[in-house]
Amino acid sequence: MTAAAEQIGNWLELFTGHAARHEGAEPWLEKLRENAFARFAEQGFPTTRDEEWRFTNVAPIARTGFRHWHADRLIVTPFAVEELSEEECERHLGRYAAIEQNAFAALNAAFLCTTTAIKVPRGVFTEPIEITYEAGADVTGDPNETAPVAMHPRTLIVVAPGAQCTIVETYKGAGKYFANAVTEIVAGDGAVIDHYKVQLESREAFHVATMQVAVGRSASFTTHNFSLGGALVRNDIGVTLAEGSDATVNGLYLVNGTEHVDNHTVIDHAKPHGTSHELYKGILDGHSIAVFNGRILVRKDAQKTDSKQTNKNLVLSDDAVIDTKPELQIFADDVRCTHGATIGQLDAESLFYMQSRGIGKAQARSLLTQAFAQDIVDRIKVPELRVRLEEVLSERLHEHANY
Amino acid sequence: MALLEIRDLHAKVGEREILKGIDLTVAAGEVHAIMGPNGSGKSTLAQVLSGRELYQVTGGQVTYDGKDLLALPPEDRAREGVFLAFQYPVEIPGVSNMYFLKAALNTIRKHRNLPELDAMDFLGLIRQRMTAMNMDETLLNRPVNAGFSGGEKKRNEIFQMAVLEPRLAILDETDSGLDIDALKLVAAGVNAMRSAERAMIVVTHYQRLLSEIVPDYVHVLADGRIVKSGGKELALELEEGGYAVLGIQEEAEAVGQR
């Protein structure tokens, strides 16, 4: 048996057990799972020979024998936010996050069980919808089980036309585990969504996440993606814009030690008069590796598109590596698209200025590094979240300074 | 004993020697002006004294308050009471002026075995010093020097000096880029800080600052050496006759000193 076949064999065993436990589920769901597993088995895990995975080797995930488990989930929503009905789930689930080219999304769908499926009715909701997935240290239930767990958190949020809401997704945990998340968001026409993903996984964790967002006509979708932990992290974020809609896709990644984070974003301008702004900032230290790949697709129809993409990296050590790649695919002729990427170090003059005022070198470095991140943090519109992230960042950057 | 003693100081940047043997003694309570044409080494001297790593000291000694100043990293010099008012204050986006100054003041206070100031006491001190420098309080919440006008930046330097209360203040071309009103304001801020315990080194190209901050001694620097020292009247002499009266050629083009 080849290594790849063996890997799939492990997952097949898990899948069979999972399917047996969920026997008697709705036929559509069973079909979706089975079809998804078949797609996964066909593709297998990607390798660095796949262009989309050139800089991220998922072999550590592929060769680990996981146990299946579900993440502890905590949901806090404003009162009027409801669960989606069975029919609505059937209509939306898996419709946006394609599984044909994405083995991880396929795997997630194959192991669907507890799905966070909610709908936001028309109205303005100032209280955020908070969804937290946690890999607890005591997930085993059986102290003899030592194999790490694999979880497949699934989120589907359907936002009604004209609704305004804030969504905060948080992923965290302790120890070694694999979180394989998929989030689908549907923004109705004219909806305004402010989305945050806070990824605080443990330093040994694997985190692979796909988020696919369908933005309706004249709707506005903003997302901030904070990648603050994990041995191996991959985010695939896809946003499809309709006519006159607007997307802001921002992110901040902080890597140290031997951590690896890969952010792939695709903004698909499918219709005319769309605007998109993208700003990803990264701070790298130690022997860490970061990858940024930002694709902007402007289809033939999408005239008058206005798009801007920026990726800025602050590299604090000699051994960290950043691969950054903008990818503009423009098929319309009346558009404005700009992109830029920078890789830099801490400014020596700023360091000296701070030192000349009595501030120690380590503190000066950490202040300047925090200042680099501040510009993303300042954009967080949920005050509690901003304070929480400032604390986490300041803690992490202090570690960097004393590394 | 003198607060600062510089003996035969040599320094270079890259392969270029800029200071070629500086001797200078500054006692507490004195104000010394260092004048000289562009490229003479004035700013280099200021930066070497505050510990800029860009410059490599190749010879000589600097004793400050009985300590070997050159052996101290920049932050320790500041904590010991050395302050450099920058010719080009650095913009630091993302760090608020308030936070920056509080961090600086409390590190220095800690070093002097003084209790750290809490937010209220700090604000009280800051407000008082800001009023003296005619500075807008909104500057406190803005990032350090970011988006400040040239005049605001220079005023901010003197304001920082007033908050940190150094024992040796080095003012590097604090007059450059200031109009006459701003110059008077900055000079008044500096004069208010003159005291028997504090020494100042005022680096300038022009005499006009020295009409406002009247020095006790004037030294003329040319090609990395002090070529003439005298009282405040020396500055006036230079104002009338230019550096040529001392037989010094002004460089046709300003040499970047940043």
XYZ file of C-alpha atoms in Angstrom:
661
model
C 0.000 0.000 0.000
C 1.386 3.406 -0.862
C 1.733 6.063 1.809
C -1.106 8.082 0.276
C -3.412 5.068 0.151
C -2.540 4.256 3.732
C -3.381 7.805 4.807
C -6.732 7.628 3.083
C -7.268 4.205 4.608
C -6.961 5.697 8.083
C -9.538 8.313 7.252
C -11.823 5.710 5.672
C -11.862 3.824 8.943
C -12.775 6.986 10.811
C -15.386 7.820 8.221
C -17.039 4.411 8.427
C -17.250 4.705 12.204
C -18.610 8.213 11.905
C -21.220 7.223 9.327
C -22.365 4.311 11.539
C -22.842 6.660 14.481
C -24.958 8.996 12.395
C -27.081 6.401 10.725
C -30.634 7.507 10.161
C -29.685 11.113 9.381
C -31.480 13.008 6.651
C -30.796 11.400 3.263
C -29.485 14.642 1.779
C -26.937 14.935 4.563
C -25.842 11.326 4.220
C -25.428 11.856 0.511
C -23.451 15.016 1.058
C -21.103 13.260 3.468
C -20.566 10.263 1.249
C -20.004 12.343 -1.817
C -17.555 14.499 0.122
C -15.580 11.525 1.344
C -15.418 10.173 -2.188
C -14.031 13.542 -3.369
C -11.456 13.466 -0.584
C -10.419 9.910 -1.400
C -9.991 10.840 -5.057
C -7.793 13.833 -4.334
C -5.887 12.726 -1.273
C -3.959 15.394 0.637
C -2.303 18.039 -1.510
C 1.453 17.991 -1.940
C 3.916 20.767 -2.658
C 3.652 19.785 -6.319
C 0.210 21.418 -6.315
C 0.677 25.079 -7.203
C -1.775 26.130 -4.481
C 0.309 24.291 -1.891
C 3.795 24.982 -3.180
C 5.056 26.553 0.029
C 3.016 24.583 2.529
C 3.756 20.953 3.124
C 0.845 19.214 4.849
C 2.728 15.921 5.274
C 2.737 16.348 9.082
C -1.072 16.290 8.935
C -1.277 13.550 6.308
C 0.951 11.137 8.175
C -0.630 11.563 11.613
C -3.173 8.957 12.696
C -5.958 11.045 14.222
C -9.034 10.152 16.194
C -12.308 11.796 15.326
C -13.729 14.224 17.849
C -15.841 17.314 17.890
C -14.713 20.638 19.211
C -16.372 22.147 22.258
C -18.601 24.802 20.893
C -19.878 27.938 22.510
C -22.330 30.178 20.720
C -23.549 33.526 21.967
C -25.960 35.338 19.698
C -28.354 38.233 19.870
C -31.872 37.070 20.725
C -33.368 37.266 17.243
C -30.709 35.128 15.613
C -32.145 31.667 14.956
C -31.062 28.272 13.800
C -31.542 27.504 10.149
C -34.312 25.076 9.301
C -33.546 21.668 7.816
C -34.675 22.898 4.393
C -32.481 25.985 4.583
C -29.521 23.885 5.639
C -30.060 21.573 2.726
C -30.286 24.534 0.393
C -27.090 26.244 1.584
C -24.750 23.770 3.214
C -21.801 22.946 1.015
C -23.033 25.153 -1.796
C -20.290 27.764 -1.382
C -17.209 25.960 -0.098
C -16.380 23.818 -3.120
C -14.940 20.384 -2.400
C -13.746 19.435 -5.879
C -10.390 21.209 -5.557
C -10.133 21.299 -1.811
C -9.378 18.034 -0.009
C -9.694 19.653 3.398
C -13.126 21.113 2.708
C -14.133 17.677 1.388
C -12.873 16.049 4.570
C -14.794 18.551 6.653
C -18.011 17.813 4.763
C -17.443 14.069 5.079
C -17.363 14.408 8.861
C -20.278 16.812 9.207
C -22.106 16.364 12.460
C -22.603 19.352 14.716
C -23.015 22.228 12.353
C -23.405 25.797 13.501
C -26.141 26.853 11.111
C -27.769 30.154 11.888
C -29.701 32.889 10.174
C -29.630 36.570 10.897
C -32.980 38.244 10.182
C -33.373 41.764 8.833
C -32.389 44.307 11.460
C -29.365 45.930 12.996
C -27.525 43.808 15.554
C -24.892 45.588 17.561
C -24.139 42.649 19.868
C -21.777 40.287 18.067
C -22.586 36.716 17.179
C -19.790 34.839 18.904
C -18.872 31.323 17.893
C -16.002 29.640 19.714
C -14.567 26.244 18.909
C -12.218 24.830 21.473
C -10.124 21.705 21.453
C -10.107 20.891 25.150
C -7.195 19.100 26.786
C -9.563 16.428 28.105
C -11.209 15.604 24.800
C -10.379 11.954 25.039
C -12.836 10.806 27.654
C -10.564 7.782 27.658
C -7.188 8.288 29.353
C -5.679 5.413 27.351
C -6.307 7.163 24.061
C -3.204 9.114 23.138
C -3.668 9.707 19.415
C -4.341 13.386 18.661
C -7.855 14.335 17.681
C -9.126 15.752 14.404
C -12.112 18.075 14.503
C -14.124 19.474 11.663
C -15.958 22.586 12.880
C -18.553 23.709 10.385
C -20.270 27.062 10.307
C -23.017 28.319 8.037
C -24.415 31.798 8.485
C -27.151 33.173 6.289
C -27.661 36.900 6.672
C -30.952 38.333 5.463
C -31.041 41.165 2.922
C -30.493 44.515 4.597
C -29.392 43.008 7.911
C -26.382 44.340 9.784
C -24.388 42.110 12.077
C -21.026 41.318 13.588
C -19.619 37.793 13.680
C -16.651 36.701 15.786
C -15.276 33.204 15.204
C -12.659 32.020 17.677
C -10.577 28.862 17.467
C -8.461 27.740 20.362
C -7.194 24.716 22.207
C -4.396 23.017 24.062
C -1.942 20.328 23.043
C -1.638 18.627 19.677
C -4.737 18.355 17.511
C -6.042 19.116 14.051
C -8.796 21.659 13.536
C -10.176 21.479 10.009
C -12.745 24.230 9.761
C -15.116 25.346 7.047
C -17.222 28.482 7.244
C -19.811 29.554 4.706
C -21.397 32.968 4.899
C -24.199 34.239 2.703
C -24.722 37.984 2.748
C -28.112 38.955 1.350
C -28.504 42.025 -0.859
C -27.620 45.195 1.012
C -26.439 43.323 4.117
C -23.547 44.699 6.148
C -21.357 42.128 7.866
C -18.371 42.736 10.076
C -16.588 39.414 10.526
C -13.595 38.469 12.670
C -11.733 35.240 12.861
C -9.484 34.905 15.861
C -7.219 31.923 15.577
C -5.498 31.244 18.893
C -4.655 27.575 18.467
C -1.934 25.972 20.564
C 1.645 26.014 19.331
C 1.461 22.313 18.411
C -1.881 22.472 16.637
C -2.672 22.035 12.961
C -5.301 24.439 11.720
C -6.683 24.363 8.199
C -9.653 26.552 7.427
C -11.717 27.399 4.415
C -14.066 30.355 4.451
C -16.268 31.075 1.482
C -18.459 34.150 1.391
C -21.150 35.039 -1.131
C -21.731 38.775 -0.979
C -25.079 39.948 -2.371
C -25.821 43.046 -4.449
C -24.788 46.293 -2.744
C -23.849 44.349 0.347
C -20.710 44.973 2.341
C -18.534 42.295 3.880
C -15.546 43.031 6.102
C -13.352 40.355 7.579
C -10.314 40.483 9.840
C -8.367 37.289 10.148
C -5.994 37.027 13.117
C -3.594 34.112 12.961
C -1.837 33.982 16.284
C -0.873 30.373 16.841
C -0.351 26.897 15.476
C 2.433 24.662 14.216
C 0.903 24.539 10.759
C -1.835 26.921 9.699
C -3.535 27.356 6.376
C -6.388 29.729 5.640
C -8.261 29.738 2.368
C -10.543 32.726 2.207
C -12.786 33.254 -0.778
C -15.126 36.167 -1.278
C -17.401 36.462 -4.298
C -18.790 39.910 -5.029
C -22.059 40.719 -6.761
C -22.931 43.998 -8.448
C -21.991 47.074 -6.425
C -20.868 45.114 -3.422
C -17.871 45.788 -1.278
C -15.364 43.585 0.509
C -12.632 44.382 2.993
C -10.361 41.430 3.597
C -7.742 42.147 6.230
C -5.470 39.969 8.270
C -2.666 39.853 10.770
C -0.358 36.905 11.313
C 2.208 36.463 14.006
C 4.630 33.564 13.776
C 7.587 32.533 15.882
C 9.680 29.426 16.551
C 9.028 26.921 13.783
C 5.424 27.951 13.179
C 4.098 28.052 9.656
C 1.151 30.136 8.494
C -0.224 30.275 4.985
C -2.965 32.697 3.974
C -4.538 32.233 0.586
C -7.234 34.697 -0.339
C -9.359 34.917 -3.459
C -11.526 37.936 -4.116
C -13.774 37.224 -7.037
C -15.218 40.301 -8.709
C -17.951 38.543 -10.617
C -20.105 41.603 -11.379
C -19.575 45.302 -12.161
C -19.044 48.169 -9.698
C -17.523 46.093 -6.934
C -14.832 47.372 -4.604
C -12.364 45.413 -2.525
C -9.645 46.371 -0.101
C -7.182 43.916 1.243
C -4.476 44.506 3.823
C -2.514 41.637 5.323
C 0.279 42.282 7.778
C 2.682 39.731 9.147
C 5.263 39.600 11.908
C 7.818 36.827 11.646
C 10.416 35.753 14.155
C 12.560 32.698 14.904
C 12.616 30.083 12.144
C 8.999 30.692 11.203
C 7.571 30.654 7.709
C 4.691 32.715 6.381
C 3.004 32.515 3.012
C 0.662 35.076 1.533
C -1.069 34.479 -1.755
C -3.686 37.042 -2.716
C -5.627 36.424 -5.860
C -7.877 39.120 -7.258
C -10.086 37.887 -10.033
C -11.913 40.459 -12.127
C -14.266 38.721 -14.513
C -15.163 39.970 -17.941
C -18.455 41.321 -16.665
C -16.989 43.142 -13.717
C -16.384 46.576 -15.245
C -15.675 49.526 -12.913
C -14.089 47.261 -10.348
C -11.902 49.057 -7.819
C -9.504 46.832 -5.962
C -6.497 47.348 -3.757
C -4.284 44.740 -2.162
C -1.377 45.227 0.228
C 0.804 42.743 2.079
C 3.345 44.056 4.571
C 5.786 41.935 6.500
C 8.018 42.697 9.417
C 10.814 40.176 9.716
C 12.496 40.173 13.132
C 15.016 37.374 12.685
C 17.520 36.245 10.070
C 15.986 32.795 9.830
C 12.323 33.546 9.152
C 11.013 33.121 5.622
C 8.164 34.910 3.849
C 6.742 33.992 0.465
C 4.361 36.641 -0.772
C 2.595 36.540 -4.085
C -0.081 38.807 -5.491
C -2.059 37.229 -8.292
C -4.156 39.548 -10.412
C -6.333 37.989 -13.045
C -8.153 40.714 -14.897
C -10.522 40.023 -17.753
C -12.379 43.349 -17.786
C -10.847 46.486 -19.300
C -12.301 49.358 -17.285
C -11.016 48.604 -13.808
C -8.618 49.928 -11.236
C -6.519 47.336 -9.441
C -3.411 47.979 -7.397
C -1.257 45.719 -5.300
C 1.935 45.922 -3.329
C 4.020 43.833 -0.994
C 6.776 44.858 1.397
C 9.214 42.979 3.568
C 11.130 44.993 6.124
C 12.872 45.059 9.451
C 12.519 47.304 12.461
C 13.638 50.821 11.686
C 17.072 51.477 13.233
C 16.393 55.200 13.618
C 13.155 54.606 15.487
C 14.932 52.157 17.774
C 17.668 54.655 18.510
C 15.155 57.434 19.101
C 13.388 55.358 21.726
C 16.638 54.247 23.337
C 17.806 57.866 23.480
C 14.765 58.497 25.687
C 15.738 55.767 28.128
C 13.582 52.968 26.739
C 15.527 49.676 26.727
C 16.255 47.981 23.420
C 13.990 44.978 24.080
C 11.071 47.189 25.059
C 11.705 49.480 22.107
C 11.642 46.487 19.744
C 8.429 45.213 21.213
C 6.789 48.663 21.103
C 7.740 49.130 17.463
C 6.536 45.662 16.566
C 3.258 46.297 18.303
C 2.991 49.582 16.452
C 3.288 47.679 13.186
C 0.341 45.484 14.174
C -1.658 48.322 15.703
C -2.901 49.561 12.397
C -4.872 46.320 11.911
C -5.940 46.106 15.548
C -7.279 49.666 15.392
C -9.740 48.561 12.739
C -11.530 46.185 15.100
C -14.938 47.663 15.805
C -15.801 45.414 18.766
C -14.173 47.110 21.778
C -13.930 43.965 23.959
C -12.305 42.075 21.127
C -9.837 44.871 20.486
C -8.778 44.945 24.131
C -8.492 41.150 24.225
C -6.338 41.065 21.117
C -4.144 43.916 22.298
C -3.432 41.896 25.430
C -2.630 38.723 23.496
C -0.412 40.643 21.089
C 1.458 42.454 23.787
C 2.083 39.117 25.538
C 3.251 37.429 22.330
C 5.444 40.333 21.298
C 7.032 40.400 24.703
C 7.966 36.767 24.075
C 9.445 37.809 20.748
C 11.538 40.545 22.325
C 12.994 38.078 24.796
C 13.325 35.269 22.351
C 34.590 68.269 38.655
C 33.268 68.800 35.194
C 30.045 67.040 34.265
C 31.380 66.121 30.850
C 34.956 65.691 29.716
C 35.749 64.817 26.132
C 39.383 63.942 25.434
C 40.828 63.493 21.946
C 37.609 61.964 20.598
C 37.829 60.308 17.182
C 34.876 58.800 15.346
C 34.105 57.522 11.894
C 31.130 56.464 9.867
C 31.958 53.672 7.471
C 35.494 54.407 6.357
C 35.197 58.165 6.709
C 36.726 59.756 9.776
C 34.530 62.639 10.911
C 35.741 63.534 14.398
C 39.494 63.976 14.440
C 40.331 64.711 18.045
C 37.748 66.691 20.007
C 38.562 68.098 23.432
C 35.784 69.718 25.412
C 35.009 70.216 29.078
C 31.524 71.146 30.196
C 30.642 71.883 33.812
C 27.168 71.770 35.331
C 25.341 75.072 34.888
C 27.154 75.953 31.671
C 25.789 76.370 28.170
C 28.237 75.618 25.376
C 27.504 76.380 21.768
C 29.112 74.318 19.036
C 29.150 76.116 15.720
C 30.633 75.211 12.408
C 29.908 74.820 8.735
C 28.027 71.896 7.249
C 30.039 68.708 7.373
C 32.284 69.888 10.176
C 31.126 67.080 12.495
C 28.712 68.959 14.798
C 25.852 66.525 14.468
C 28.212 63.566 14.600
C 29.501 64.781 17.938
C 25.944 65.092 19.236
C 25.031 61.599 18.046
C 28.228 59.985 19.326
C 27.556 61.451 22.774
C 24.077 59.961 22.822
C 25.266 56.565 21.594
C 24.191 56.217 17.985
C 25.641 52.917 16.762
C 26.025 54.210 13.242
C 29.179 56.022 14.353
C 32.216 54.106 15.443
C 34.434 55.683 18.068
C 38.039 55.032 17.081
C 39.850 56.852 19.855
C 39.646 59.076 22.896
C 37.557 59.127 26.070
C 34.345 60.686 27.252
C 33.751 60.934 30.973
C 30.275 61.896 32.139
C 29.623 62.358 35.827
C 32.725 60.264 36.535
C 31.547 57.386 34.296
C 32.888 56.108 30.992
C 30.052 57.372 28.803
C 31.151 55.484 25.688
C 30.791 52.152 27.488
C 27.078 52.724 28.101
C 24.301 51.759 25.672
C 22.102 54.671 24.546
C 19.261 53.862 26.957
C 21.624 53.897 29.942
C 23.047 57.257 28.894
C 19.502 58.610 28.800
C 18.762 57.113 32.203
C 21.917 58.761 33.555
C 20.593 62.100 32.343
C 21.907 62.619 28.812
C 19.296 63.965 26.409
C 19.605 64.580 22.684
C 17.119 66.884 20.995
C 17.199 65.485 17.466
C 17.799 67.564 14.386
C 15.332 65.282 12.607
C 12.936 63.881 15.214
C 11.827 60.403 14.173
C 8.208 59.631 13.325
C 6.905 56.490 14.992
C 3.449 55.622 13.660
C 1.469 53.353 15.958
C 3.064 54.496 19.230
C 1.213 57.319 20.950
C 3.183 60.274 22.240
C 1.641 59.787 25.655
C 2.575 56.121 25.903
C 6.075 56.778 24.609
C 6.750 59.555 27.065
C 5.301 57.681 30.015
C 7.443 54.629 29.222
C 10.519 56.864 28.931
C 9.860 58.859 32.087
C 9.118 55.840 34.226
C 12.214 53.939 33.092
C 14.329 56.973 33.909
C 12.611 57.491 37.274
C 13.086 53.841 38.126
C 16.792 54.176 37.326
C 16.982 57.135 39.699
C 15.206 55.170 42.418
C 12.148 57.384 42.192
C 8.654 55.874 42.278
C 6.957 55.463 38.887
C 4.262 58.041 38.212
C 0.693 56.836 37.960
C -1.560 57.990 35.134
C -2.982 60.979 37.030
C 0.316 62.368 38.286
C 1.840 61.828 34.886
C -0.974 63.696 33.166
C -0.629 66.561 35.638
C 3.079 66.896 34.898
C 2.538 66.618 31.172
C -0.182 69.261 31.078
C 1.984 71.739 32.922
C 4.925 71.210 30.538
C 2.686 71.349 27.486
C 1.266 74.693 28.485
C 4.784 76.013 28.848
C 5.616 74.906 25.301
C 2.265 76.163 23.980
C 1.474 72.702 22.701
C -1.942 71.356 21.875
C -2.992 68.546 24.190
C -4.369 66.525 21.285
C -0.747 65.902 20.268
C -0.521 63.518 23.206
C -2.845 60.992 21.653
C -1.242 61.196 18.263
C 1.588 58.882 17.277
C 5.079 60.159 18.081
C 5.929 62.967 15.630
C 3.749 61.424 12.927
C 2.149 64.115 10.836
C 3.689 66.858 12.999
C 4.857 69.991 11.256
C 8.564 70.794 11.435
C 7.914 73.315 14.202
C 5.742 70.883 16.163
C 8.463 68.266 16.008
C 11.084 70.631 17.405
C 8.738 71.849 20.124
C 7.990 68.227 20.948
C 11.727 67.604 21.471
C 12.005 70.447 23.959
C 8.769 69.350 25.603
C 10.242 65.866 26.053
C 13.346 67.432 27.524
C 11.206 69.399 29.982
C 9.463 66.195 31.069
C 12.581 64.034 31.331
C 14.688 66.744 33.069
C 18.151 65.688 31.883
C 21.441 66.767 33.441
C 23.126 67.142 30.079
C 20.992 68.367 27.199
C 22.410 68.245 23.687
C 20.432 70.307 21.198
C 21.228 69.343 17.628
C 20.280 72.172 15.248
C 17.083 72.753 17.144
C 16.678 76.012 15.217
C 16.676 74.466 11.761
C 13.346 74.707 10.020
C 11.851 77.099 12.556
C 10.387 80.505 11.811
C 11.228 83.332 14.186
C 8.142 82.915 16.396
C 8.663 79.193 16.768
C 12.346 79.829 17.425
C 11.540 82.221 20.267
C 9.123 79.728 21.776
C 11.617 76.897 21.622
C 14.369 79.107 23.029
C 12.131 80.210 25.893
C 11.493 76.536 26.660
C 15.222 75.870 26.703
C 16.028 78.948 28.801
C 13.441 77.908 31.360
C 15.440 74.720 31.791
C 18.747 76.423 32.489
C 19.917 75.740 35.984
C 23.059 75.365 38.081
C 22.735 71.550 37.957
C 22.154 71.236 34.259
C 24.590 71.607 31.376
C 23.687 72.209 27.742
C 25.451 71.771 24.441
C 23.775 73.749 21.710
C 24.780 72.680 18.210
C 23.909 75.223 15.536
C 24.942 76.503 12.179
C 23.648 80.003 12.717
C 24.080 82.684 15.308
C 20.385 83.537 15.474
C 19.557 80.798 18.011
C 22.379 82.085 20.217
C 20.742 85.511 20.468
C 17.884 83.707 22.170
C 19.824 81.064 24.080
C 22.868 83.001 25.155
C 25.799 80.604 25.639
C 28.609 80.853 28.168
C 31.116 79.473 25.665
C 31.260 79.155 21.921
C 33.368 76.572 20.088
C 33.937 76.468 16.383
C 34.218 73.063 14.802
C 35.869 72.582 11.428
C 36.875 69.345 9.773
C 36.392 67.328 12.923
C 38.368 69.538 15.293
C 37.587 72.491 17.529
C 39.533 75.308 15.867
C 38.525 78.154 18.105
C 36.861 78.646 21.476
C 35.687 81.838 23.098
C 32.836 83.617 24.831
C 29.456 84.537 23.363
C 31.062 87.357 21.336
C 32.686 84.728 19.108
C 29.268 83.885 17.722
C 28.703 87.505 16.786
C 32.078 87.680 15.073
C 31.112 84.697 12.954
C 27.738 86.234 12.184
C 29.428 89.288 10.744
C 32.359 87.769 8.932
C 31.167 84.226 8.299
C 33.348 81.206 8.882
C 35.823 82.719 6.418
C 37.149 85.052 9.140
C 38.576 81.940 10.740
C 39.953 80.784 7.429
C 37.355 78.037 7.140
C 35.996 77.141 3.727
C 32.272 76.457 3.783
C 31.473 73.409 1.743
C 29.600 74.375 -1.362
C 27.053 71.679 -0.809
C 25.657 70.578 2.485
C 26.835 67.130 3.415
C 23.988 65.012 4.639
C 24.427 64.525 8.347
C 21.491 62.278 9.034
